[in-house]
Coordinates of C-alpha atoms in Angstrom, one line a residue:
M1009 CA 50.9 21.3 -51.8
V1010 CA 53.7 23.7 -50.1
D1011 CA 56.1 25.7 -52.3
I1012 CA 59.6 24.0 -51.7
S1013 CA 61.3 26.9 -53.7
R1014 CA 60.5 29.3 -50.9
L1015 CA 62.6 27.6 -48.7
P1016 CA 66.0 29.4 -49.2
R1017 CA 68.6 26.2 -48.8
A1018 CA 71.3 27.8 -51.2
K1019 CA 73.8 30.3 -50.1
N1020 CA 71.3 33.2 -50.9
R1021 CA 72.0 36.8 -50.4
F1022 CA 69.6 38.6 -48.0
E1023 CA 68.5 40.8 -50.8
D1024 CA 68.0 37.6 -53.4
I1025 CA 65.7 36.1 -50.4
R1026 CA 63.6 39.1 -50.1
K1027 CA 63.1 39.6 -53.9
K1028 CA 62.2 36.1 -54.3
N1029 CA 59.8 36.1 -51.4
Q1030 CA 61.8 33.3 -50.1
I1031 CA 61.4 32.4 -45.9
Y1032 CA 63.2 35.2 -44.0
V1033 CA 63.3 34.5 -40.3
D1034 CA 63.1 37.9 -38.7
H1035 CA 65.7 38.5 -36.0
T1036 CA 66.5 41.9 -37.2
D1037 CA 65.4 43.7 -33.7
L1038 CA 68.9 41.9 -32.2
I1039 CA 70.7 43.1 -35.5
Y1040 CA 70.0 46.5 -34.6
E1041 CA 70.8 46.2 -31.0
F1042 CA 74.4 46.4 -32.1
A1043 CA 74.5 47.7 -35.5
Y1044 CA 73.0 51.3 -34.4
L1045 CA 76.4 51.3 -32.9
D1046 CA 79.8 52.6 -33.8
G1047 CA 82.7 50.4 -33.5
P1048 CA 84.3 46.6 -34.6
N1049 CA 81.8 43.7 -33.4
F1050 CA 82.8 39.9 -33.5
L1051 CA 80.3 36.9 -33.6
S1052 CA 81.2 33.1 -33.8
R1053 CA 79.2 30.5 -35.0
P1054 CA 79.5 26.9 -36.6
R1055 CA 79.8 26.9 -39.8
R1056 CA 76.4 26.3 -41.8
F1057 CA 74.7 28.4 -39.0
G1058 CA 73.7 31.7 -40.8
K1059 CA 76.8 34.0 -40.7
S1060 CA 77.5 34.8 -44.1
L1061 CA 73.6 35.6 -44.5
L1062 CA 74.1 37.8 -41.3
V1063 CA 76.7 39.9 -43.2
S1064 CA 74.6 40.1 -46.4
T1065 CA 71.9 41.2 -44.3
L1066 CA 73.7 44.0 -42.8
E1067 CA 75.5 44.8 -46.1
S1068 CA 71.9 45.8 -47.6
L1069 CA 71.2 47.3 -44.5
F1070 CA 74.4 50.1 -44.5
S1071 CA 74.2 50.5 -48.3
H1072 CA 70.4 50.6 -49.2
G1073 CA 68.9 51.2 -46.1
T1074 CA 65.4 49.5 -45.2
E1075 CA 64.6 49.3 -49.2
F1076 CA 64.4 45.0 -48.3
F1077 CA 63.4 45.2 -44.9
K1078 CA 59.9 45.9 -45.5
G1079 CA 57.5 44.9 -42.9
L1080 CA 60.6 43.5 -40.4
K1081 CA 61.6 44.2 -37.0
I1082 CA 64.3 46.8 -37.7
E1083 CA 62.4 48.9 -40.3
K1084 CA 61.4 51.8 -38.1
L1085 CA 64.0 51.3 -35.6
W1086 CA 66.3 51.8 -38.1
N1087 CA 64.8 54.7 -40.2
E1088 CA 64.6 56.5 -37.0
K1089 CA 68.2 56.2 -36.3
E1090 CA 70.0 56.8 -39.7
Q1091 CA 67.2 59.2 -41.3
G1092 CA 67.7 57.3 -44.6
K1093 CA 71.5 57.8 -44.5
I1094 CA 73.8 54.9 -46.8
Y1095 CA 77.1 54.1 -46.8
R1096 CA 80.0 52.2 -48.7
V1097 CA 80.3 48.6 -47.9
I1098 CA 83.3 47.0 -47.9
H1099 CA 82.8 43.0 -47.7
L1100 CA 85.3 40.5 -47.7
D1101 CA 84.9 37.1 -47.3
F1102 CA 87.9 35.0 -46.6
S1103 CA 86.4 31.5 -47.1
N1104 CA 85.7 32.5 -51.2
M1105 CA 89.1 33.4 -51.9
T1106 CA 91.7 30.9 -53.3
Y1107 CA 95.4 30.9 -51.7
T1108 CA 98.2 29.1 -50.3
S1109 CA 100.4 31.5 -48.7
T1110 CA 100.2 34.7 -47.2
E1111 CA 101.6 36.7 -50.3
E1112 CA 98.8 35.3 -52.6
F1113 CA 95.9 35.9 -49.6
D1114 CA 97.1 39.4 -49.2
K1115 CA 96.7 39.8 -53.3
K1116 CA 93.3 38.4 -53.1
I1117 CA 92.1 41.0 -50.4
Y1118 CA 94.3 43.5 -52.4
D1119 CA 92.4 42.5 -55.6
E1120 CA 89.1 42.7 -53.8
L1121 CA 89.8 46.2 -52.3
N1122 CA 91.2 47.2 -55.6
R1123 CA 87.9 47.2 -57.3
T1124 CA 86.4 49.7 -54.3
A1125 CA 89.4 51.9 -55.0
K1126 CA 88.7 52.2 -58.8
A1127 CA 85.0 52.9 -58.4
L1128 CA 85.9 55.8 -55.9
N1129 CA 88.8 56.9 -57.9
V1130 CA 91.5 56.3 -55.3
T1131 CA 95.2 56.5 -56.2
P1132 CA 96.8 53.6 -54.0
S1133 CA 99.9 54.7 -52.3
E1134 CA 103.2 53.3 -53.0
V1135 CA 104.1 50.3 -50.7
S1136 CA 107.4 49.2 -49.6
S1137 CA 106.6 45.9 -47.8
K1138 CA 105.7 42.6 -49.5
Y1139 CA 102.1 43.1 -48.1
A1140 CA 99.7 45.8 -49.8
A1141 CA 96.1 45.2 -48.9
E1142 CA 96.7 47.1 -45.6
S1143 CA 97.8 50.0 -47.2
L1144 CA 95.2 50.2 -49.4
L1145 CA 92.5 49.9 -47.0
K1146 CA 93.9 52.9 -45.3
D1147 CA 93.9 54.9 -48.4
I1148 CA 90.1 53.9 -49.2
I1149 CA 88.5 54.5 -45.7
L1150 CA 90.7 58.1 -45.5
S1151 CA 89.3 59.0 -48.7
A1152 CA 85.8 59.8 -47.2
S1153 CA 86.1 59.2 -43.5
G1154 CA 83.0 58.2 -41.5
E1155 CA 81.2 57.0 -44.8
F1156 CA 82.5 53.3 -44.7
V1157 CA 81.4 49.9 -43.4
L1158 CA 83.5 47.0 -43.3
L1159 CA 82.5 43.2 -43.2
I1160 CA 84.7 40.2 -42.7
D1161 CA 83.4 36.9 -43.2
E1162 CA 84.9 33.9 -41.7
Y1163 CA 88.4 35.5 -40.4
D1164 CA 89.5 32.4 -39.4
Y1165 CA 89.1 30.3 -42.7
P1166 CA 93.1 30.4 -43.2
L1167 CA 93.9 29.4 -40.1
T1168 CA 91.7 26.5 -39.7
H1169 CA 93.0 25.5 -42.8
S1170 CA 96.6 25.2 -42.3
L1171 CA 96.5 23.5 -39.0
D1172 CA 98.5 20.6 -40.3
N1173 CA 101.4 23.1 -41.3
K1174 CA 102.2 25.3 -38.1
S1175 CA 104.7 27.3 -39.8
L1176 CA 101.9 28.4 -42.6
F1177 CA 99.3 28.8 -39.3
E1178 CA 101.8 31.3 -37.9
E1179 CA 102.5 33.1 -41.0
Y1180 CA 98.8 33.8 -41.4
R1181 CA 98.3 34.4 -37.7
N1182 CA 101.0 36.7 -38.0
Y1183 CA 99.6 38.6 -41.1
L1184 CA 96.2 38.6 -39.8
Q1185 CA 97.2 40.3 -36.1
G1186 CA 98.8 43.0 -38.4
F1187 CA 95.8 43.3 -40.8
F1188 CA 93.5 44.1 -37.5
G1189 CA 95.9 46.3 -36.0
A1190 CA 95.5 48.2 -39.0
I1191 CA 91.6 48.1 -38.9
K1192 CA 91.8 49.5 -35.0
G1193 CA 93.9 52.7 -36.3
L1194 CA 91.1 53.2 -38.9
T1195 CA 88.2 52.3 -36.4
G1196 CA 87.4 55.9 -35.7
D1197 CA 87.0 56.7 -39.7
M1198 CA 84.5 54.0 -40.1
R1199 CA 80.8 53.9 -39.3
F1200 CA 80.7 49.8 -38.4
I1201 CA 83.2 47.0 -38.4
F1202 CA 81.9 43.7 -38.3
V1203 CA 83.7 40.1 -38.1
T1204 CA 82.5 36.7 -38.3
G1205 CA 84.4 33.4 -37.7
V1206 CA 84.2 29.7 -36.3
G1207 CA 86.4 29.8 -33.3
R1208 CA 85.8 32.8 -30.6
F1209 CA 89.5 31.7 -28.9
A1210 CA 91.3 33.5 -31.5
K1211 CA 90.5 36.7 -29.5
T1212 CA 93.3 36.1 -27.9
S1213 CA 96.0 36.2 -30.5
V1214 CA 94.5 37.4 -33.7
F1215 CA 92.7 40.0 -32.3
S1216 CA 95.3 41.2 -29.7
Q1217 CA 95.8 44.5 -31.8
L1218 CA 92.1 45.1 -32.2
N1219 CA 91.5 45.0 -28.8
N1220 CA 88.4 47.0 -28.8
I1221 CA 86.3 44.7 -30.5
R1222 CA 82.6 43.8 -29.1
D1223 CA 82.3 40.3 -28.9
L1224 CA 78.6 39.7 -29.2
G1225 CA 78.8 36.0 -27.7
L1226 CA 79.6 37.0 -24.7
E1227 CA 76.2 38.6 -24.4
A1228 CA 73.4 36.5 -23.6
K1229 CA 70.8 38.7 -25.2
F1230 CA 72.8 37.9 -28.4
A1231 CA 72.5 34.0 -28.1
P1232 CA 69.5 33.8 -30.5
L1233 CA 70.7 35.8 -33.0
L1234 CA 71.6 32.9 -35.8
G1235 CA 69.0 30.1 -35.9
Y1236 CA 65.9 28.8 -35.2
T1237 CA 63.9 28.8 -31.9
D1238 CA 60.9 26.6 -31.2
S1239 CA 58.3 29.4 -31.9
D1240 CA 60.5 30.2 -35.3
M1241 CA 59.8 26.9 -36.4
H1242 CA 56.2 27.1 -35.6
C1243 CA 55.8 30.6 -37.0
Y1244 CA 57.5 30.2 -40.5
F1245 CA 57.6 26.5 -41.2
D1246 CA 54.4 24.8 -39.5
E1247 CA 52.9 23.7 -43.2
Y1248 CA 56.5 22.5 -44.2
V1249 CA 56.8 20.2 -41.1
D1250 CA 53.3 19.3 -41.7
N1251 CA 54.2 18.5 -45.2
A1252 CA 57.0 16.0 -44.1
A1253 CA 55.2 14.3 -41.6
N1254 CA 52.6 13.3 -44.3
I1255 CA 55.2 12.1 -46.6
L1256 CA 57.1 10.2 -43.9
R1257 CA 53.5 9.0 -42.3
I1258 CA 54.2 10.2 -38.8
T1259 CA 52.0 12.7 -36.8
K1260 CA 53.2 16.6 -37.0
D1261 CA 54.0 16.2 -33.4
E1262 CA 56.3 13.2 -33.9
C1263 CA 57.9 15.2 -36.7
Y1264 CA 58.8 18.5 -34.7
A1265 CA 60.2 15.9 -31.9
Q1266 CA 62.7 14.1 -34.6
I1267 CA 63.4 17.7 -35.8
K1268 CA 64.4 18.8 -32.2
S1269 CA 66.5 15.8 -31.5
H1270 CA 68.1 15.6 -34.7
Y1271 CA 68.9 19.6 -35.5
D1272 CA 68.0 21.4 -32.2
G1273 CA 70.0 22.1 -29.1
Y1274 CA 72.3 24.7 -29.9
R1275 CA 72.6 27.1 -26.7
F1276 CA 75.4 29.5 -27.2
H1277 CA 75.5 31.2 -23.9
A1278 CA 75.1 30.1 -20.2
E1279 CA 72.6 32.8 -19.0
N1280 CA 70.4 32.2 -22.0
E1281 CA 68.0 29.3 -21.8
T1282 CA 67.0 29.2 -25.5
M1283 CA 67.8 26.3 -27.8
L1284 CA 68.6 26.7 -31.4
H1285 CA 68.1 24.7 -34.4
N1286 CA 70.9 24.8 -37.2
P1287 CA 69.2 26.4 -40.2
W1288 CA 71.0 24.7 -43.1
S1289 CA 70.1 21.0 -41.7
V1290 CA 66.4 22.2 -40.9
L1291 CA 66.0 23.7 -44.3
N1292 CA 67.6 20.6 -46.0
F1293 CA 65.3 18.3 -44.3
L1294 CA 62.5 20.1 -45.0
S1295 CA 63.5 20.5 -48.8
T1296 CA 63.8 16.5 -48.9
P1297 CA 62.0 15.1 -46.4
E1298 CA 61.5 11.7 -48.1
Q1299 CA 65.2 11.1 -47.7
G1300 CA 64.3 11.2 -43.8
F1301 CA 66.3 12.8 -40.8
R1302 CA 69.7 12.6 -42.6
N1303 CA 72.9 14.2 -40.9
F1304 CA 73.5 17.3 -43.1
W1305 CA 76.1 18.5 -40.6
Y1306 CA 78.5 15.7 -41.3
E1307 CA 77.3 15.0 -45.3
T1308 CA 77.6 18.3 -46.7
G1309 CA 80.8 19.3 -48.2
G1310 CA 80.8 23.0 -47.5
A1311 CA 80.0 22.0 -43.6
Y1312 CA 82.3 19.7 -43.5
P1313 CA 84.0 20.2 -39.9
T1314 CA 87.5 20.9 -40.8
L1315 CA 88.8 22.3 -37.7
I1316 CA 87.5 19.5 -35.8
A1317 CA 88.5 16.7 -37.8
T1318 CA 92.0 18.1 -37.9
Y1319 CA 92.0 18.7 -34.4
I1320 CA 90.9 15.3 -33.2
K1321 CA 93.9 13.7 -34.6
N1322 CA 95.8 15.4 -32.0
I1323 CA 93.6 13.9 -29.1
K1324 CA 94.9 10.4 -29.0
N1325 CA 94.8 10.4 -25.2
A1326 CA 91.2 11.9 -24.6
P1327 CA 88.4 9.0 -24.3
L1328 CA 85.3 9.2 -26.5
Q1329 CA 83.0 10.2 -23.4
T1330 CA 84.6 13.2 -22.4
L1331 CA 84.1 14.6 -26.1
L1332 CA 80.1 13.8 -25.4
K1333 CA 79.8 15.1 -21.9
T1334 CA 81.9 16.9 -19.5
K1335 CA 81.5 19.2 -16.4
C1336 CA 82.7 22.3 -16.3
G1337 CA 82.1 25.6 -14.5
P1338 CA 81.5 29.5 -15.7
N1339 CA 85.3 30.6 -16.2
T1340 CA 85.3 27.3 -18.8
L1341 CA 82.8 29.2 -20.7
S1342 CA 84.4 32.7 -20.9
E1343 CA 88.4 32.1 -21.2
F1344 CA 89.7 32.0 -24.4
Y1345 CA 92.6 29.6 -25.7
D1346 CA 94.9 29.8 -28.8
Y1347 CA 94.8 27.0 -31.3
F1348 CA 97.6 24.9 -30.3
D1349 CA 96.8 25.8 -26.1
V1350 CA 93.6 24.6 -26.6
T1351 CA 91.8 21.5 -24.6
P1352 CA 89.4 19.3 -26.9
V1353 CA 86.6 20.1 -24.8
S1354 CA 87.3 23.7 -25.1
L1355 CA 87.7 23.8 -28.8
L1356 CA 84.4 21.9 -29.2
Y1357 CA 82.8 24.5 -27.0
Q1358 CA 84.2 27.5 -28.4
T1359 CA 83.4 26.3 -32.2
G1360 CA 79.5 25.7 -31.1
Y1361 CA 80.0 22.0 -31.3
L1362 CA 79.1 21.1 -27.6
S1363 CA 76.4 23.3 -25.8
V1364 CA 75.9 23.9 -22.4
R1365 CA 73.3 22.3 -20.3
A1366 CA 72.5 22.6 -16.3
E1367 CA 71.6 19.6 -14.3
K1368 CA 70.5 19.7 -10.8
N1369 CA 73.4 18.2 -8.1
E1370 CA 73.3 16.4 -5.1
L1371 CA 73.5 19.4 -3.0
G1372 CA 70.4 20.8 -4.3
G1373 CA 72.0 23.2 -6.8
K1374 CA 72.8 23.2 -10.5
S1375 CA 76.0 21.7 -12.3
L1376 CA 77.0 22.9 -15.7
F1377 CA 77.8 20.4 -18.5
L1378 CA 79.2 20.7 -21.9
V1379 CA 77.4 18.2 -24.4
P1380 CA 77.0 17.8 -28.1
P1381 CA 73.4 19.9 -28.7
N1382 CA 72.1 17.5 -30.9
L1383 CA 72.0 13.7 -32.5
E1384 CA 73.3 15.3 -35.8
V1385 CA 76.3 16.4 -34.1
H1386 CA 76.5 13.9 -31.4
S1387 CA 76.9 11.3 -34.5
S1388 CA 79.6 13.0 -36.4
L1389 CA 81.5 13.6 -33.6
I1390 CA 81.7 9.7 -32.5
Q1391 CA 82.2 9.2 -36.2
L1392 CA 85.3 11.6 -36.4
Y1393 CA 86.7 9.9 -33.0
Y1394 CA 86.6 6.4 -34.4
R1395 CA 87.8 7.7 -37.9
N1396 CA 90.8 9.4 -36.0
V1397 CA 91.7 8.6 -32.6
R1398 CA 91.5 4.6 -32.4
K1399 CA 94.2 2.4 -33.1
N1400 CA 91.9 0.4 -35.6
A1401 CA 90.6 3.2 -37.4
L1402 CA 87.0 2.4 -39.2
D1403 CA 86.0 3.9 -42.4
D1404 CA 83.0 4.7 -44.5
D1405 CA 82.0 1.6 -45.4
V1406 CA 81.9 0.2 -41.7
F1407 CA 79.8 3.2 -40.6
Y1408 CA 77.4 2.4 -43.5
E1409 CA 77.0 -1.2 -42.7
F1410 CA 75.9 -0.7 -39.4
S1411 CA 73.7 2.0 -40.2
S1412 CA 72.0 0.4 -42.8
A1413 CA 71.6 -2.7 -40.8
L1414 CA 70.7 -1.1 -37.5
K1415 CA 67.7 0.9 -39.2
E1416 CA 66.5 -2.1 -40.8
N1417 CA 66.4 -4.1 -37.8
F1418 CA 64.4 -1.7 -35.7
T1419 CA 62.2 -0.9 -38.8
T1420 CA 60.9 -4.6 -39.6
P1421 CA 61.7 -5.4 -36.5
D1422 CA 63.7 -8.5 -36.8
Y1423 CA 65.2 -9.1 -33.0
E1424 CA 67.5 -12.1 -34.2
S1425 CA 68.9 -9.5 -36.6
L1426 CA 69.4 -6.7 -34.0
I1427 CA 71.3 -8.4 -31.4
K1428 CA 73.7 -10.1 -33.9
T1429 CA 74.6 -6.3 -35.1
F1430 CA 75.1 -5.5 -31.4
S1431 CA 77.5 -8.5 -30.9
A1432 CA 79.2 -7.1 -34.3
A1433 CA 79.2 -3.6 -32.7
L1434 CA 81.0 -5.0 -29.5
N1435 CA 83.6 -6.5 -31.3
T1436 CA 84.0 -3.7 -33.9
F1437 CA 83.9 -1.0 -31.7
G1438 CA 85.6 -2.4 -28.7
Y1439 CA 88.6 -4.2 -30.4
D1440 CA 91.2 -1.8 -29.0
D1441 CA 89.6 -0.2 -26.1
Q1442 CA 91.2 -2.2 -22.8
E1443 CA 88.2 -0.9 -20.6
A1444 CA 85.6 -2.0 -22.9
F1445 CA 84.4 -5.4 -21.3
K1446 CA 85.4 -4.8 -17.5
T1447 CA 82.2 -2.8 -16.9
E1448 CA 78.7 -2.6 -17.6
H1449 CA 78.6 1.0 -18.5
Y1450 CA 81.7 0.3 -21.1
C1451 CA 79.6 -2.1 -23.3
R1452 CA 76.3 -0.2 -23.2
D1453 CA 78.0 2.9 -24.4
I1454 CA 79.7 0.9 -27.5
I1455 CA 76.3 -0.3 -28.3
F1456 CA 74.7 3.6 -27.6
Y1457 CA 77.6 5.2 -30.0
T1458 CA 77.0 2.5 -32.6
L1459 CA 72.9 3.5 -32.6
T1460 CA 73.8 7.1 -32.6
L1461 CA 76.4 7.0 -35.3
S1462 CA 74.0 5.5 -37.2
G1463 CA 71.3 8.2 -36.9
I1464 CA 69.1 6.9 -34.4
N1465 CA 67.6 8.6 -31.8
A1466 CA 69.1 6.6 -28.7
Q1467 CA 69.1 7.9 -24.9
R1468 CA 71.1 6.6 -22.1
E1469 CA 69.9 6.4 -18.6
V1470 CA 66.4 7.7 -19.5
I1471 CA 64.3 8.5 -16.3
S1472 CA 61.0 6.5 -15.9
A1473 CA 59.0 6.0 -12.8
D1474 CA 61.3 3.8 -10.5
G1475 CA 64.8 4.1 -12.4
R1476 CA 66.8 4.5 -15.1
A1477 CA 66.7 2.6 -18.4
D1478 CA 70.2 1.5 -19.8
I1479 CA 69.2 2.6 -23.4
V1480 CA 65.8 4.2 -24.9
V1481 CA 65.4 4.3 -28.4
E1482 CA 62.6 6.5 -30.0
L1483 CA 61.1 5.5 -33.4
A1484 CA 58.0 7.6 -34.8
D1485 CA 55.2 4.9 -33.1
R1486 CA 57.7 2.9 -31.3
R1487 CA 59.8 2.8 -27.9
F1488 CA 62.6 0.1 -27.4
V1489 CA 64.2 -0.2 -24.0
F1490 CA 67.2 -2.2 -23.3
E1491 CA 68.5 -3.2 -20.0
F1492 CA 72.2 -4.4 -20.1
K1493 CA 73.9 -6.9 -18.0
L1494 CA 77.8 -7.9 -18.0
A1495 CA 78.6 -11.6 -17.2
K1496 CA 82.2 -12.3 -16.4
T1497 CA 81.8 -16.1 -17.0
K1498 CA 79.4 -18.5 -18.6
D1499 CA 78.1 -19.9 -15.1
D1500 CA 77.1 -16.3 -14.3
E1501 CA 74.9 -15.7 -17.7
N1502 CA 71.5 -16.8 -16.1
N1503 CA 71.6 -15.0 -13.0
R1504 CA 72.3 -11.7 -14.9
M1505 CA 69.9 -12.6 -17.1
E1506 CA 67.4 -12.9 -14.1
D1507 CA 68.5 -9.9 -12.8
A1508 CA 68.3 -7.5 -16.1
V1509 CA 64.4 -9.2 -16.2
F1510 CA 63.7 -8.0 -12.7
Q1511 CA 65.0 -4.5 -13.3
I1512 CA 63.1 -3.6 -16.0
K1513 CA 59.6 -4.9 -14.6
D1514 CA 60.5 -3.7 -11.4
R1515 CA 61.2 -0.4 -12.4
R1516 CA 58.8 0.3 -14.9
Y1517 CA 61.3 1.2 -17.7
G1518 CA 59.6 2.6 -20.8
D1519 CA 56.6 3.4 -18.8
I1520 CA 57.1 7.5 -20.1
I1521 CA 55.3 10.2 -22.0
P1522 CA 54.5 10.1 -24.8
Q1523 CA 53.2 6.8 -24.6
K1524 CA 54.1 4.3 -27.6
K1525 CA 54.3 1.0 -28.3
L1526 CA 56.5 -0.3 -26.1
T1527 CA 59.0 -3.4 -26.3
R1528 CA 61.6 -4.0 -23.6
I1529 CA 64.9 -6.3 -24.3
A1530 CA 66.8 -7.6 -21.6
V1531 CA 70.7 -8.3 -22.9
V1532 CA 73.7 -10.2 -21.4
I1533 CA 76.8 -9.8 -22.8
N1534 CA 79.7 -12.1 -21.9
S1535 CA 83.1 -10.3 -21.2
E1536 CA 84.9 -13.4 -22.4
D1537 CA 83.2 -13.6 -25.7
K1538 CA 83.0 -9.7 -26.1
A1539 CA 79.6 -10.6 -27.6
V1540 CA 76.0 -10.8 -26.7
S1541 CA 75.4 -14.4 -24.9
Q1542 CA 71.7 -14.0 -24.0
W1543 CA 68.8 -11.6 -24.3
Q1544 CA 64.9 -12.0 -24.1
I1545 CA 62.0 -9.6 -24.7
V1546 CA 60.2 -8.5 -21.4
D1547 CA 56.5 -8.4 -21.4

């Protein structure tokens, strides 16, 4: 019986995790690599990826030394570097403050700083401007030069929550430019500065005054700093994966494979091959495995992708496919953009919702692509797109109906109902797409998007011995292979079915590792009816 209480699901502080003997995945050797130096540092990661825990870890490290780091990689390194020295830590979390204007925002920061000022008997200077926090920060830092550490979590929270009000957005941006400008003037008087946020791109504007900041996201060695590697999963969570596998009645290997397809795949630097699991999603799944492989990225209120959801409303001319896979070059990965200048693909990459993949090209070299890291994000982006971009917007009830139907169709399996669901998907999701029924790959993609947004592990163009299958669906113990053909007329349907059956057999679709019980289905779609007209199980 595993102890679920050891999984730190809540937004716990580092010291609480250590006191409760909860699991802490030790990447503190990487923390040392930037924390032993002075100066300002910045790291961007998607929401719910462990930024706040990292800030809490730094807070403990600087304020208590290695008191809570016994047995961790950084313990010896830090003791040798700091010789037991501790610092006064100012920790500001912009996402935990309530405000609707820059004046309120400034007051919230001022109130946080004033607690520190009172504790140190620092008398605030008189301020003539309407913003007082900047002045108070200066008073505090200069009262004990070299003794302070400044930690700012979710710096861009006011920006991402005012995208629908450009004038307010500009006010927040101007305020933050001034605030970070003041921090730059105090850099030499502080031991360490660390800032987190969702977006890297704001470096061009908000951080224009703090131009000496070190962006850890540009350095390959820091790519695995947050998130869980494959090694972490086996080292820290193996018994919990075993528990989940037993509850779901699948093998441990299959459970690891499903976790990987749903929650892994984040890659934060083109030169680092390490793929990372989303900690929040992994911990939630392992805590409640009886609920299956849910989409925690989208479902959880705190993790709802506000920035992406807001921005996607403004990309009416961007086809869904460009959000799900697009070719890029190295410069795309290192350029910074501003909120209102950024392209959809750049924004998704710079906020961590697209990940870098390298594929061999026809010239014998490699091409870089940006793709969703895993099924969880893939499904969410499709759902956000259908909700916000389509002329005929779709709501939760539609997504739920398709999701529940498809899961039941595959579990039973009920092929008649499955084909009916495919036809309904073609009609529903292809309704206002003028290109939908012109080519086979458009029709196939509608089915693929429907499967994916339903949380089903589907893949396109899966390579087997002699070709690429249109769609492969992987269940714990079964594999389904689909080959789609498009008939422009009724008279053409039989010929297209013969082509599909021959192709499945001739190219041995589904004959891939690992071996599973295999079902192969040929499907013909009639472009006039916008529905499946024929289907056949292929032995």
